[in-house]
C-alpha cells in the first residue's frame, strides 16, 4: 500500500513515498524549498537513481503539493500511474497540544485543533495546516493522518510538565512543558528494543536526539516520562542556534540593557545562540569541529557546553528512571559523531554501571509517520 508522508515547514515541503506492505521501504523522496521566492527549487530522488534538482515556480504550499503530485506521476520518471494509488497521506504536525496522545485521522475537528494550537507553534502549525488542506484537495478522498511531535510526551506526569509559575497561566494559556521530537524518540526507543531483543515494556532508555534541534527523553516501558524541550523547542540542550536552558531573568535583563524588543530577544535565543552564538563560527557541528582543530577556543567552549549538558541530563534522567538499560544517540550529530557517545560512555560508567548499553540508532521519523498512517487507514478498510 502506498503511503505519502508530507512535512511542511515555513518555506519548504518535504515528501517521502512509502510502500508500507512488506519491508516498508521508501520509493522516492524529495523537497520543495524556498516556497514563495523566485528561487524555489524541487529536489526529487527516486531510490537507487540520481537526484534531480530543478527550479520551480512555487508561490505557496498549495502549489508545492501540486509540484510534489506532478513529480510522483511524472510521465518520464513515474513512480505512480495515478494519485489514486496513494491510499493515505501522513502529515508531520509539530503541536498537538494536550489533546492528542497519538496519531489520528484528520477530520474537521482535528483541523480546528491544529489551528487552535498554532498559537503555541506559530512557525510550525500554520504551514502544516496549509499542507493538509492542500492534500485534501489534491488527493481528494484519500484519508489524511496527523502525526504529532508532542504526542509521545503526552504520558509525562503533571509534576513533570508543570512549570513553577502561577497555575492560572497553565489554565489560561496552556503554559506547560509539551516536549517535541516525539516521533524520533518513539522510533529510536522501539528500534532499541528490537536491537536488544527485549520487549520495550521492560526497557528503560534514554534517547538523545542531536540534530540542528536537540532533545533528550527518559523512556520507561514505551512511555516518555520526561524530556528536555518544554513549552517550545527552546528549552533544554544546547542546539545549533538555540540557547537551551537559561535563567529566564536573562530575557528581561537583555531587554532592558540592550534595549531590544520581545521579538528580538526571541530571535537572539532561537536563531543567534547555541553553537553559533557561543562559537561565533557556525551552527553546524562539522564547522565547530574544524574550528577546534585550528585552535579556536570559543568553538571548543561551544562543544564543551554541548556535551556537558547532555551528560547532565543523562545523569538527571538516570535518577528519574532508577535504572538505565540503554543510552541511544540519534540524528545528524548523534549518528555521525560517535566520539560523543564514546566519551560519555566512559565518563558515565561509574554512575550507570556496566550493564547500560550505549548505542547509535539512525532515526526515521518519516517511516514511523508512514506506519502510523497505514495503521489508521487499514482500520478504515477493515
Ligand atoms: P539534522 O538536523 O539531524 O540533519 O542534523 C544536523 C546536524 O548534524 C548539523 O549540526 C551537522 O553538522 C551535524 N552533522 C552531520 N553530519 C555530521 C558529521 N559527519 N559529523 C559531525 N556532525 C555532523
mmCIF file of C-alpha atoms and ligand atoms in Angstrom:
data_model
loop_
_atom_site.group_PDB
_atom_site.id
_atom_site.type_symbol
_atom_site.label_atom_id
_atom_site.label_comp_id
_atom_site.label_asym_id
_atom_site.label_seq_id
_atom_site.Cartn_x
_atom_site.Cartn_y
_atom_site.Cartn_z
ATOM 1 C CA UNK A 1 0.000 0.000 0.000
ATOM 2 C CA UNK A 2 1.431 3.410 -0.995
ATOM 3 C CA UNK A 3 1.541 5.995 1.781
ATOM 4 C CA UNK A 4 2.759 9.525 1.177
ATOM 5 C CA UNK A 5 4.418 11.393 4.044
ATOM 6 C CA UNK A 6 4.373 15.190 3.994
ATOM 7 C CA UNK A 7 6.365 17.512 6.259
ATOM 8 C CA UNK A 8 5.665 21.198 5.649
ATOM 9 C CA UNK A 9 7.955 23.842 7.130
ATOM 10 C CA UNK A 10 7.599 27.609 6.849
ATOM 11 C CA UNK A 11 9.174 27.726 3.376
ATOM 12 C CA UNK A 12 9.566 24.074 2.451
ATOM 13 C CA UNK A 13 7.576 20.905 1.835
ATOM 14 C CA UNK A 14 9.341 17.554 2.254
ATOM 15 C CA UNK A 15 7.815 14.340 0.968
ATOM 16 C CA UNK A 16 8.522 10.654 1.118
ATOM 17 C CA UNK A 17 6.556 7.919 -0.645
ATOM 18 C CA UNK A 18 6.492 4.540 1.088
ATOM 19 C CA UNK A 19 5.331 1.120 0.087
ATOM 20 C CA UNK A 20 4.221 0.081 3.555
ATOM 21 C CA UNK A 21 3.406 -3.554 2.792
ATOM 22 C CA UNK A 22 6.291 -5.979 3.118
ATOM 23 C CA UNK A 23 9.547 -4.368 4.207
ATOM 24 C CA UNK A 24 8.236 -0.810 4.331
ATOM 25 C CA UNK A 25 10.791 0.847 2.087
ATOM 26 C CA UNK A 26 10.535 4.289 0.580
ATOM 27 C CA UNK A 27 10.301 4.546 -3.200
ATOM 28 C CA UNK A 28 11.095 8.187 -3.637
ATOM 29 C CA UNK A 29 11.516 11.333 -1.618
ATOM 30 C CA UNK A 30 12.242 14.983 -2.116
ATOM 31 C CA UNK A 31 11.727 18.559 -1.081
ATOM 32 C CA UNK A 32 10.316 21.785 -2.473
ATOM 33 C CA UNK A 33 12.381 24.613 -0.992
ATOM 34 C CA UNK A 34 12.181 28.408 -0.856
ATOM 35 C CA UNK A 35 8.428 28.401 -1.334
ATOM 36 C CA UNK A 36 7.220 31.918 -2.149
ATOM 37 C CA UNK A 37 10.576 33.025 -3.574
ATOM 38 C CA UNK A 38 11.727 33.328 -7.200
ATOM 39 C CA UNK A 39 14.495 30.865 -6.441
ATOM 40 C CA UNK A 40 12.168 27.990 -5.411
ATOM 41 C CA UNK A 41 13.534 24.522 -6.245
ATOM 42 C CA UNK A 42 12.461 20.911 -6.331
ATOM 43 C CA UNK A 43 14.846 18.100 -5.405
ATOM 44 C CA UNK A 44 13.391 14.707 -6.313
ATOM 45 C CA UNK A 45 15.049 11.375 -5.694
ATOM 46 C CA UNK A 46 13.829 8.003 -6.855
ATOM 47 C CA UNK A 47 15.637 5.455 -4.698
ATOM 48 C CA UNK A 48 18.609 3.945 -6.474
ATOM 49 C CA UNK A 49 18.671 6.693 -9.107
ATOM 50 C CA UNK A 50 20.367 10.041 -9.325
ATOM 51 C CA UNK A 51 18.708 13.036 -7.625
ATOM 52 C CA UNK A 52 17.019 15.563 -9.897
ATOM 53 C CA UNK A 53 17.269 19.205 -8.863
ATOM 54 C CA UNK A 54 15.463 21.973 -10.745
ATOM 55 C CA UNK A 55 13.968 25.425 -10.402
ATOM 56 C CA UNK A 56 10.205 25.591 -9.993
ATOM 57 C CA UNK A 57 7.624 28.310 -9.818
ATOM 58 C CA UNK A 58 6.018 27.949 -6.394
ATOM 59 C CA UNK A 59 4.195 30.778 -4.653
ATOM 60 C CA UNK A 60 2.632 28.838 -1.753
ATOM 61 C CA UNK A 61 2.263 25.461 -0.063
ATOM 62 C CA UNK A 62 -0.716 24.516 -2.232
ATOM 63 C CA UNK A 63 1.416 24.864 -5.314
ATOM 64 C CA UNK A 64 4.209 22.939 -3.598
ATOM 65 C CA UNK A 65 1.853 19.975 -3.075
ATOM 66 C CA UNK A 66 0.849 20.181 -6.766
ATOM 67 C CA UNK A 67 4.534 20.088 -7.715
ATOM 68 C CA UNK A 68 5.001 17.032 -5.477
ATOM 69 C CA UNK A 69 1.993 15.294 -7.052
ATOM 70 C CA UNK A 70 3.347 16.004 -10.547
ATOM 71 C CA UNK A 71 6.782 14.669 -9.564
ATOM 72 C CA UNK A 72 5.172 11.435 -8.323
ATOM 73 C CA UNK A 73 3.226 10.867 -11.528
ATOM 74 C CA UNK A 74 5.748 12.334 -13.971
ATOM 75 C CA UNK A 75 5.330 10.525 -17.326
ATOM 76 C CA UNK A 76 9.024 10.004 -17.969
ATOM 77 C CA UNK A 77 10.045 9.013 -14.474
ATOM 78 C CA UNK A 78 6.810 7.954 -12.906
ATOM 79 C CA UNK A 79 6.660 6.192 -9.574
ATOM 80 C CA UNK A 80 2.876 6.177 -9.629
ATOM 81 C CA UNK A 81 0.451 5.905 -12.529
ATOM 82 C CA UNK A 82 -2.179 7.954 -10.790
ATOM 83 C CA UNK A 83 -2.713 9.795 -7.499
ATOM 84 C CA UNK A 84 -5.450 7.283 -6.657
ATOM 85 C CA UNK A 85 -2.675 4.763 -5.942
ATOM 86 C CA UNK A 86 -1.851 6.748 -2.789
ATOM 87 C CA UNK A 87 -4.014 5.185 -0.068
ATOM 88 C CA UNK A 88 -3.121 7.539 2.758
ATOM 89 C CA UNK A 89 -1.243 10.763 3.401
ATOM 90 C CA UNK A 90 0.550 11.187 6.741
ATOM 91 C CA UNK A 91 1.425 14.692 7.899
ATOM 92 C CA UNK A 92 4.032 15.672 10.444
ATOM 93 C CA UNK A 93 2.397 18.197 12.758
ATOM 94 C CA UNK A 94 4.573 19.774 15.430
ATOM 95 C CA UNK A 95 1.992 20.726 18.062
ATOM 96 C CA UNK A 96 -0.936 18.624 19.170
ATOM 97 C CA UNK A 97 -1.343 20.429 22.497
ATOM 98 C CA UNK A 98 -2.885 18.438 25.327
ATOM 99 C CA UNK A 99 -5.427 16.910 23.008
ATOM 100 C CA UNK A 100 -3.529 14.300 21.037
ATOM 101 C CA UNK A 101 -1.727 11.431 22.695
ATOM 102 C CA UNK A 102 -1.408 9.529 19.435
ATOM 103 C CA UNK A 103 -1.654 9.862 15.675
ATOM 104 C CA UNK A 104 -5.108 10.475 14.302
ATOM 105 C CA UNK A 105 -7.112 10.573 11.090
ATOM 106 C CA UNK A 106 -7.892 14.154 10.138
ATOM 107 C CA UNK A 107 -11.456 15.478 10.147
ATOM 108 C CA UNK A 108 -12.912 18.968 10.584
ATOM 109 C CA UNK A 109 -12.450 18.861 14.374
ATOM 110 C CA UNK A 110 -8.810 17.811 14.095
ATOM 111 C CA UNK A 111 -8.209 20.659 11.643
ATOM 112 C CA UNK A 112 -9.724 23.101 14.138
ATOM 113 C CA UNK A 113 -7.498 21.784 16.923
ATOM 114 C CA UNK A 114 -4.339 22.075 14.807
ATOM 115 C CA UNK A 115 -5.380 25.638 14.052
ATOM 116 C CA UNK A 116 -6.002 26.303 17.753
ATOM 117 C CA UNK A 117 -2.510 25.069 18.647
ATOM 118 C CA UNK A 118 -0.971 27.437 16.084
ATOM 119 C CA UNK A 119 -0.802 29.948 18.921
ATOM 120 C CA UNK A 120 1.662 27.612 20.667
ATOM 121 C CA UNK A 121 3.642 26.801 17.499
ATOM 122 C CA UNK A 122 3.236 29.838 15.239
ATOM 123 C CA UNK A 123 6.114 28.876 12.954
ATOM 124 C CA UNK A 124 5.189 25.222 12.573
ATOM 125 C CA UNK A 125 1.475 24.501 12.743
ATOM 126 C CA UNK A 126 0.251 27.021 10.103
ATOM 127 C CA UNK A 127 2.347 25.550 7.245
ATOM 128 C CA UNK A 128 1.305 22.014 8.296
ATOM 129 C CA UNK A 129 -2.306 23.109 8.166
ATOM 130 C CA UNK A 130 -1.839 24.559 4.688
ATOM 131 C CA UNK A 131 -0.194 21.325 3.547
ATOM 132 C CA UNK A 132 -3.038 19.230 4.951
ATOM 133 C CA UNK A 133 -5.757 21.377 3.361
ATOM 134 C CA UNK A 134 -3.978 21.273 0.001
ATOM 135 C CA UNK A 135 -3.543 17.491 0.165
ATOM 136 C CA UNK A 136 -7.246 17.114 0.947
ATOM 137 C CA UNK A 137 -7.987 18.890 -2.337
ATOM 138 C CA UNK A 138 -5.205 17.442 -4.471
ATOM 139 C CA UNK A 139 -5.504 13.836 -3.198
ATOM 140 C CA UNK A 140 -9.272 14.012 -2.945
ATOM 141 C CA UNK A 141 -10.944 11.233 -0.999
ATOM 142 C CA UNK A 142 -7.615 9.887 0.293
ATOM 143 C CA UNK A 143 -7.555 9.609 4.123
ATOM 144 C CA UNK A 144 -5.168 12.069 5.776
ATOM 145 C CA UNK A 145 -3.495 11.452 9.122
ATOM 146 C CA UNK A 146 -1.720 13.769 11.554
ATOM 147 C CA UNK A 147 1.328 12.540 13.471
ATOM 148 C CA UNK A 148 2.257 14.953 16.249
ATOM 149 C CA UNK A 149 5.732 15.743 17.588
ATOM 150 C CA UNK A 150 4.234 16.315 21.015
ATOM 151 C CA UNK A 151 2.108 13.144 21.208
ATOM 152 C CA UNK A 152 4.760 10.757 22.538
ATOM 153 C CA UNK A 153 5.380 13.029 25.542
ATOM 154 C CA UNK A 154 1.691 13.110 26.429
ATOM 155 C CA UNK A 155 2.451 10.461 29.052
ATOM 156 C CA UNK A 156 4.512 12.860 31.210
ATOM 157 C CA UNK A 157 3.089 13.332 34.718
ATOM 158 C CA UNK A 158 1.679 16.643 35.783
ATOM 159 C CA UNK A 159 4.526 17.393 38.218
ATOM 160 C CA UNK A 160 6.915 16.839 35.292
ATOM 161 C CA UNK A 161 5.136 19.064 32.800
ATOM 162 C CA UNK A 162 4.022 21.932 35.045
ATOM 163 C CA UNK A 163 6.290 24.950 35.453
ATOM 164 C CA UNK A 164 6.707 26.654 38.803
ATOM 165 C CA UNK A 165 4.739 29.732 37.736
ATOM 166 C CA UNK A 166 1.213 30.806 38.768
ATOM 167 C CA UNK A 167 -1.099 27.917 37.924
ATOM 168 C CA UNK A 168 -3.586 30.247 36.256
ATOM 169 C CA UNK A 169 -1.205 30.644 33.270
ATOM 170 C CA UNK A 170 -1.374 26.923 32.669
ATOM 171 C CA UNK A 171 -5.156 27.060 32.784
ATOM 172 C CA UNK A 172 -5.452 30.270 30.787
ATOM 173 C CA UNK A 173 -2.826 29.775 28.097
ATOM 174 C CA UNK A 174 -1.692 26.165 28.332
ATOM 175 C CA UNK A 175 1.782 27.221 29.506
ATOM 176 C CA UNK A 176 3.390 23.901 30.422
ATOM 177 C CA UNK A 177 6.081 21.611 29.090
ATOM 178 C CA UNK A 178 4.972 19.669 25.984
ATOM 179 C CA UNK A 179 8.200 18.241 24.575
ATOM 180 C CA UNK A 180 8.988 17.752 20.892
ATOM 181 C CA UNK A 181 10.840 15.354 18.541
ATOM 182 C CA UNK A 182 8.414 12.740 19.907
ATOM 183 C CA UNK A 183 8.266 10.742 16.689
ATOM 184 C CA UNK A 184 12.042 10.407 16.649
ATOM 185 C CA UNK A 185 12.264 9.438 20.352
ATOM 186 C CA UNK A 186 9.492 6.862 19.880
ATOM 187 C CA UNK A 187 11.103 5.392 16.760
ATOM 188 C CA UNK A 188 14.518 5.151 18.386
ATOM 189 C CA UNK A 189 13.185 3.652 21.645
ATOM 190 C CA UNK A 190 11.333 0.948 19.688
ATOM 191 C CA UNK A 191 14.325 0.239 17.459
ATOM 192 C CA UNK A 192 16.499 -0.114 20.578
ATOM 193 C CA UNK A 193 14.145 -2.759 21.952
ATOM 194 C CA UNK A 194 14.444 -4.598 18.619
ATOM 195 C CA UNK A 195 18.257 -4.384 18.704
ATOM 196 C CA UNK A 196 18.450 -5.557 22.330
ATOM 197 C CA UNK A 197 15.822 -8.249 21.610
ATOM 198 C CA UNK A 198 13.798 -7.225 24.651
ATOM 199 C CA UNK A 199 10.173 -6.146 24.897
ATOM 200 C CA UNK A 200 10.056 -2.360 25.030
ATOM 201 C CA UNK A 201 7.698 -2.575 28.020
ATOM 202 C CA UNK A 202 10.610 -3.926 30.069
ATOM 203 C CA UNK A 203 13.184 -1.354 28.969
ATOM 204 C CA UNK A 204 14.333 1.925 30.481
ATOM 205 C CA UNK A 205 16.021 4.006 27.825
ATOM 206 C CA UNK A 206 17.453 7.495 27.461
ATOM 207 C CA UNK A 207 17.101 8.666 23.862
ATOM 208 C CA UNK A 208 19.344 11.526 22.760
ATOM 209 C CA UNK A 209 18.295 13.325 19.561
ATOM 210 C CA UNK A 210 21.183 15.529 18.401
ATOM 211 C CA UNK A 211 20.421 17.321 15.146
ATOM 212 C CA UNK A 212 20.043 21.014 14.436
ATOM 213 C CA UNK A 213 17.484 20.851 17.203
ATOM 214 C CA UNK A 214 18.484 18.694 20.178
ATOM 215 C CA UNK A 215 16.425 16.987 22.847
ATOM 216 C CA UNK A 216 16.693 14.079 25.221
ATOM 217 C CA UNK A 217 13.980 11.841 26.641
ATOM 218 C CA UNK A 218 13.626 9.392 29.514
ATOM 219 C CA UNK A 219 11.583 6.462 28.208
ATOM 220 C CA UNK A 220 10.204 3.789 30.500
ATOM 221 C CA UNK A 221 8.048 0.934 29.248
ATOM 222 C CA UNK A 222 7.419 2.575 25.842
ATOM 223 C CA UNK A 223 6.334 5.802 27.527
ATOM 224 C CA UNK A 224 8.108 9.141 27.665
ATOM 225 C CA UNK A 225 8.310 10.187 31.284
ATOM 226 C CA UNK A 226 10.411 13.312 30.837
ATOM 227 C CA UNK A 227 12.028 15.251 28.023
ATOM 228 C CA UNK A 228 14.237 18.312 27.767
ATOM 229 C CA UNK A 229 12.205 20.520 25.408
ATOM 230 C CA UNK A 230 9.327 22.344 27.035
ATOM 231 C CA UNK A 231 6.664 24.892 26.173
ATOM 232 C CA UNK A 232 8.585 25.464 22.947
ATOM 233 C CA UNK A 233 11.560 23.670 21.368
ATOM 234 C CA UNK A 234 13.878 26.231 23.012
ATOM 235 C CA UNK A 235 14.312 24.564 26.406
ATOM 236 C CA UNK A 236 16.947 22.003 27.320
ATOM 237 C CA UNK A 237 20.146 21.069 25.500
ATOM 238 C CA UNK A 238 22.379 23.491 23.629
ATOM 239 C CA UNK A 239 21.423 23.384 19.928
ATOM 240 C CA UNK A 240 22.644 24.713 16.575
ATOM 241 C CA UNK A 241 21.214 28.207 17.094
ATOM 242 C CA UNK A 242 19.025 27.776 20.229
ATOM 243 C CA UNK A 243 20.263 28.511 23.726
ATOM 244 C CA UNK A 244 18.524 25.667 25.544
ATOM 245 C CA UNK A 245 18.190 26.216 29.312
ATOM 246 C CA UNK A 246 18.909 29.710 30.602
ATOM 247 C CA UNK A 247 17.826 31.677 33.631
ATOM 248 C CA UNK A 248 14.613 33.429 32.474
ATOM 249 C CA UNK A 249 15.898 36.629 34.112
ATOM 250 C CA UNK A 250 18.348 36.904 31.192
ATOM 251 C CA UNK A 251 15.386 37.778 28.955
ATOM 252 C CA UNK A 252 14.319 40.870 30.904
ATOM 253 C CA UNK A 253 17.947 41.859 31.545
ATOM 254 C CA UNK A 254 18.685 41.837 27.806
ATOM 255 C CA UNK A 255 15.512 43.747 27.018
ATOM 256 C CA UNK A 256 16.487 46.458 29.479
ATOM 257 C CA UNK A 257 20.221 46.693 28.829
ATOM 258 C CA UNK A 258 20.332 46.052 25.088
ATOM 259 C CA UNK A 259 17.038 47.872 24.536
ATOM 260 C CA UNK A 260 15.727 45.004 22.420
ATOM 261 C CA UNK A 261 12.080 44.116 21.898
ATOM 262 C CA UNK A 262 10.401 40.849 22.882
ATOM 263 C CA UNK A 263 10.640 39.693 19.268
ATOM 264 C CA UNK A 264 14.338 40.496 19.118
ATOM 265 C CA UNK A 265 15.074 38.542 22.315
ATOM 266 C CA UNK A 266 13.122 35.666 20.865
ATOM 267 C CA UNK A 267 15.301 35.915 17.775
ATOM 268 C CA UNK A 268 18.513 36.042 19.827
ATOM 269 C CA UNK A 269 17.609 32.934 21.835
ATOM 270 C CA UNK A 270 16.233 30.933 18.893
ATOM 271 C CA UNK A 271 18.439 31.969 15.983
ATOM 272 C CA UNK A 272 21.630 33.545 17.285
ATOM 273 C CA UNK A 273 22.518 31.404 20.288
ATOM 274 C CA UNK A 274 23.605 27.791 20.736
ATOM 275 C CA UNK A 275 26.691 26.509 18.918
ATOM 276 C CA UNK A 276 26.538 29.555 16.628
ATOM 277 C CA UNK A 277 26.218 32.159 19.361
ATOM 278 C CA UNK A 278 28.879 30.745 21.652
ATOM 279 C CA UNK A 279 31.443 29.932 18.951
ATOM 280 C CA UNK A 280 30.784 32.860 16.621
ATOM 281 C CA UNK A 281 31.696 30.331 13.899
ATOM 282 C CA UNK A 282 28.680 28.297 12.802
ATOM 283 C CA UNK A 283 25.587 26.374 13.872
ATOM 284 C CA UNK A 284 26.952 23.318 12.074
ATOM 285 C CA UNK A 285 28.839 20.815 14.227
ATOM 286 C CA UNK A 286 31.200 19.969 11.356
ATOM 287 C CA UNK A 287 32.359 23.603 11.226
ATOM 288 C CA UNK A 288 32.741 23.657 15.010
ATOM 289 C CA UNK A 289 34.980 20.576 14.861
ATOM 290 C CA UNK A 290 37.011 22.151 12.046
ATOM 291 C CA UNK A 291 37.479 25.357 14.049
ATOM 292 C CA UNK A 292 38.528 23.402 17.174
ATOM 293 C CA UNK A 293 41.240 21.702 15.111
ATOM 294 C CA UNK A 294 42.562 25.132 14.186
ATOM 295 C CA UNK A 295 42.719 26.111 17.845
ATOM 296 C CA UNK A 296 39.555 28.208 18.096
ATOM 297 C CA UNK A 297 38.835 28.388 21.841
ATOM 298 C CA UNK A 298 35.246 29.619 21.531
ATOM 299 C CA UNK A 299 34.410 26.721 19.234
ATOM 300 C CA UNK A 300 35.893 24.422 21.898
ATOM 301 C CA UNK A 301 33.774 26.145 24.560
ATOM 302 C CA UNK A 302 30.611 25.647 22.445
ATOM 303 C CA UNK A 303 31.443 21.947 22.038
ATOM 304 C CA UNK A 304 32.158 21.564 25.752
ATOM 305 C CA UNK A 305 28.848 23.209 26.768
ATOM 306 C CA UNK A 306 27.055 20.991 24.234
ATOM 307 C CA UNK A 307 28.490 17.752 25.626
ATOM 308 C CA UNK A 308 28.372 18.793 29.286
ATOM 309 C CA UNK A 309 24.676 19.490 29.092
ATOM 310 C CA UNK A 310 23.956 16.106 27.526
ATOM 311 C CA UNK A 311 25.889 14.489 30.368
ATOM 312 C CA UNK A 312 23.966 16.478 32.985
ATOM 313 C CA UNK A 313 20.606 15.471 31.519
ATOM 314 C CA UNK A 314 21.616 11.807 31.276
ATOM 315 C CA UNK A 315 22.525 11.941 34.967
ATOM 316 C CA UNK A 316 19.200 13.558 35.820
ATOM 317 C CA UNK A 317 17.227 11.025 33.773
ATOM 318 C CA UNK A 318 19.160 8.136 35.320
ATOM 319 C CA UNK A 319 17.872 9.413 38.669
ATOM 320 C CA UNK A 320 14.349 9.717 37.261
ATOM 321 C CA UNK A 321 14.369 6.225 35.708
ATOM 322 C CA UNK A 322 16.158 4.453 38.574
ATOM 323 C CA UNK A 323 17.916 2.110 36.115
ATOM 324 C CA UNK A 324 19.129 2.692 32.570
ATOM 325 C CA UNK A 325 19.273 -0.179 30.075
ATOM 326 C CA UNK A 326 20.394 1.922 27.123
ATOM 327 C CA UNK A 327 21.509 5.420 26.193
ATOM 328 C CA UNK A 328 20.821 5.879 22.487
ATOM 329 C CA UNK A 329 22.164 8.614 20.225
ATOM 330 C CA UNK A 330 20.455 9.679 17.009
ATOM 331 C CA UNK A 331 20.037 12.405 14.306
ATOM 332 C CA UNK A 332 22.763 14.273 12.369
ATOM 333 C CA UNK A 333 25.271 14.761 15.191
ATOM 334 C CA UNK A 334 24.260 11.707 17.237
ATOM 335 C CA UNK A 335 24.596 9.366 14.254
ATOM 336 C CA UNK A 336 27.761 10.796 12.740
ATOM 337 C CA UNK A 337 29.899 11.763 15.701
ATOM 338 C CA UNK A 338 30.435 8.562 17.724
ATOM 339 C CA UNK A 339 33.025 10.405 19.799
ATOM 340 C CA UNK A 340 30.266 11.993 21.893
ATOM 341 C CA UNK A 341 28.763 8.582 22.665
ATOM 342 C CA UNK A 342 32.169 7.022 23.373
ATOM 343 C CA UNK A 343 33.333 9.848 25.662
ATOM 344 C CA UNK A 344 30.067 9.889 27.628
ATOM 345 C CA UNK A 345 30.082 6.109 27.916
ATOM 346 C CA UNK A 346 33.470 6.273 29.642
ATOM 347 C CA UNK A 347 32.593 9.219 31.862
ATOM 348 C CA UNK A 348 29.213 7.867 32.948
ATOM 349 C CA UNK A 349 30.330 4.300 33.592
ATOM 350 C CA UNK A 350 30.818 4.843 37.357
ATOM 351 C CA UNK A 351 27.307 6.301 37.625
ATOM 352 C CA UNK A 352 25.385 3.936 35.331
ATOM 353 C CA UNK A 353 27.327 0.709 35.891
ATOM 354 C CA UNK A 354 28.423 -1.957 33.430
ATOM 355 C CA UNK A 355 25.004 -3.039 32.191
ATOM 356 C CA UNK A 356 23.958 0.157 30.435
ATOM 357 C CA UNK A 357 24.411 -0.142 26.667
ATOM 358 C CA UNK A 358 25.460 2.945 24.668
ATOM 359 C CA UNK A 359 24.160 2.768 21.105
ATOM 360 C CA UNK A 360 23.775 4.785 17.918
ATOM 361 C CA UNK A 361 20.462 4.257 16.119
ATOM 362 C CA UNK A 362 19.553 6.010 12.876
ATOM 363 C CA UNK A 363 16.260 7.815 13.284
ATOM 364 C CA UNK A 364 13.482 7.541 10.699
ATOM 365 C CA UNK A 365 10.563 9.774 11.588
ATOM 366 C CA UNK A 366 9.090 9.500 8.085
ATOM 367 C CA UNK A 367 8.864 5.712 8.321
ATOM 368 C CA UNK A 368 7.030 5.941 11.633
ATOM 369 C CA UNK A 369 4.630 8.527 10.185
ATOM 370 C CA UNK A 370 4.021 6.173 7.228
ATOM 371 C CA UNK A 371 3.408 3.209 9.563
ATOM 372 C CA UNK A 372 1.019 5.149 11.808
ATOM 373 C CA UNK A 373 -0.878 6.359 8.740
ATOM 374 C CA UNK A 374 -1.012 2.831 7.338
ATOM 375 C CA UNK A 375 -2.500 1.519 10.594
ATOM 376 C CA UNK A 376 -5.123 4.250 10.730
ATOM 377 C CA UNK A 377 -6.058 3.731 7.065
ATOM 378 C CA UNK A 378 -6.173 -0.060 7.473
ATOM 379 C CA UNK A 379 -8.709 0.340 10.281
ATOM 380 C CA UNK A 380 -10.957 2.194 7.818
ATOM 381 C CA UNK A 381 -10.718 -0.649 5.310
ATOM 382 C CA UNK A 382 -11.303 -3.473 7.852
HETATM 383 P P1 LIG B 1 19.924 17.003 11.446
HETATM 384 O O1 LIG B 1 19.117 18.180 11.947
HETATM 385 O O2 LIG B 1 19.532 15.709 12.053
HETATM 386 O O3 LIG B 1 20.025 16.951 9.945
HETATM 387 O O4 LIG B 1 21.441 17.264 11.954
HETATM 388 C C1 LIG B 1 22.189 18.382 11.572
HETATM 389 C C2 LIG B 1 23.492 18.419 12.380
HETATM 390 O O5 LIG B 1 24.220 17.189 12.158
HETATM 391 C C3 LIG B 1 24.423 19.564 11.993
HETATM 392 O O6 LIG B 1 24.939 20.186 13.158
HETATM 393 C C4 LIG B 1 25.565 18.838 11.283
HETATM 394 O O7 LIG B 1 26.779 19.484 11.476
HETATM 395 C C5 LIG B 1 25.585 17.515 12.006
HETATM 396 N N1 LIG B 1 26.334 16.523 11.235
HETATM 397 C C6 LIG B 1 26.003 15.954 10.058
HETATM 398 N N2 LIG B 1 26.989 15.111 9.642
HETATM 399 C C7 LIG B 1 27.980 15.178 10.583
HETATM 400 C C8 LIG B 1 29.253 14.577 10.749
HETATM 401 N N3 LIG B 1 29.733 13.708 9.841
HETATM 402 N N4 LIG B 1 29.972 14.866 11.853
HETATM 403 C C9 LIG B 1 29.503 15.726 12.786
HETATM 404 N N5 LIG B 1 28.305 16.336 12.678
HETATM 405 C C10 LIG B 1 27.555 16.076 11.610
#
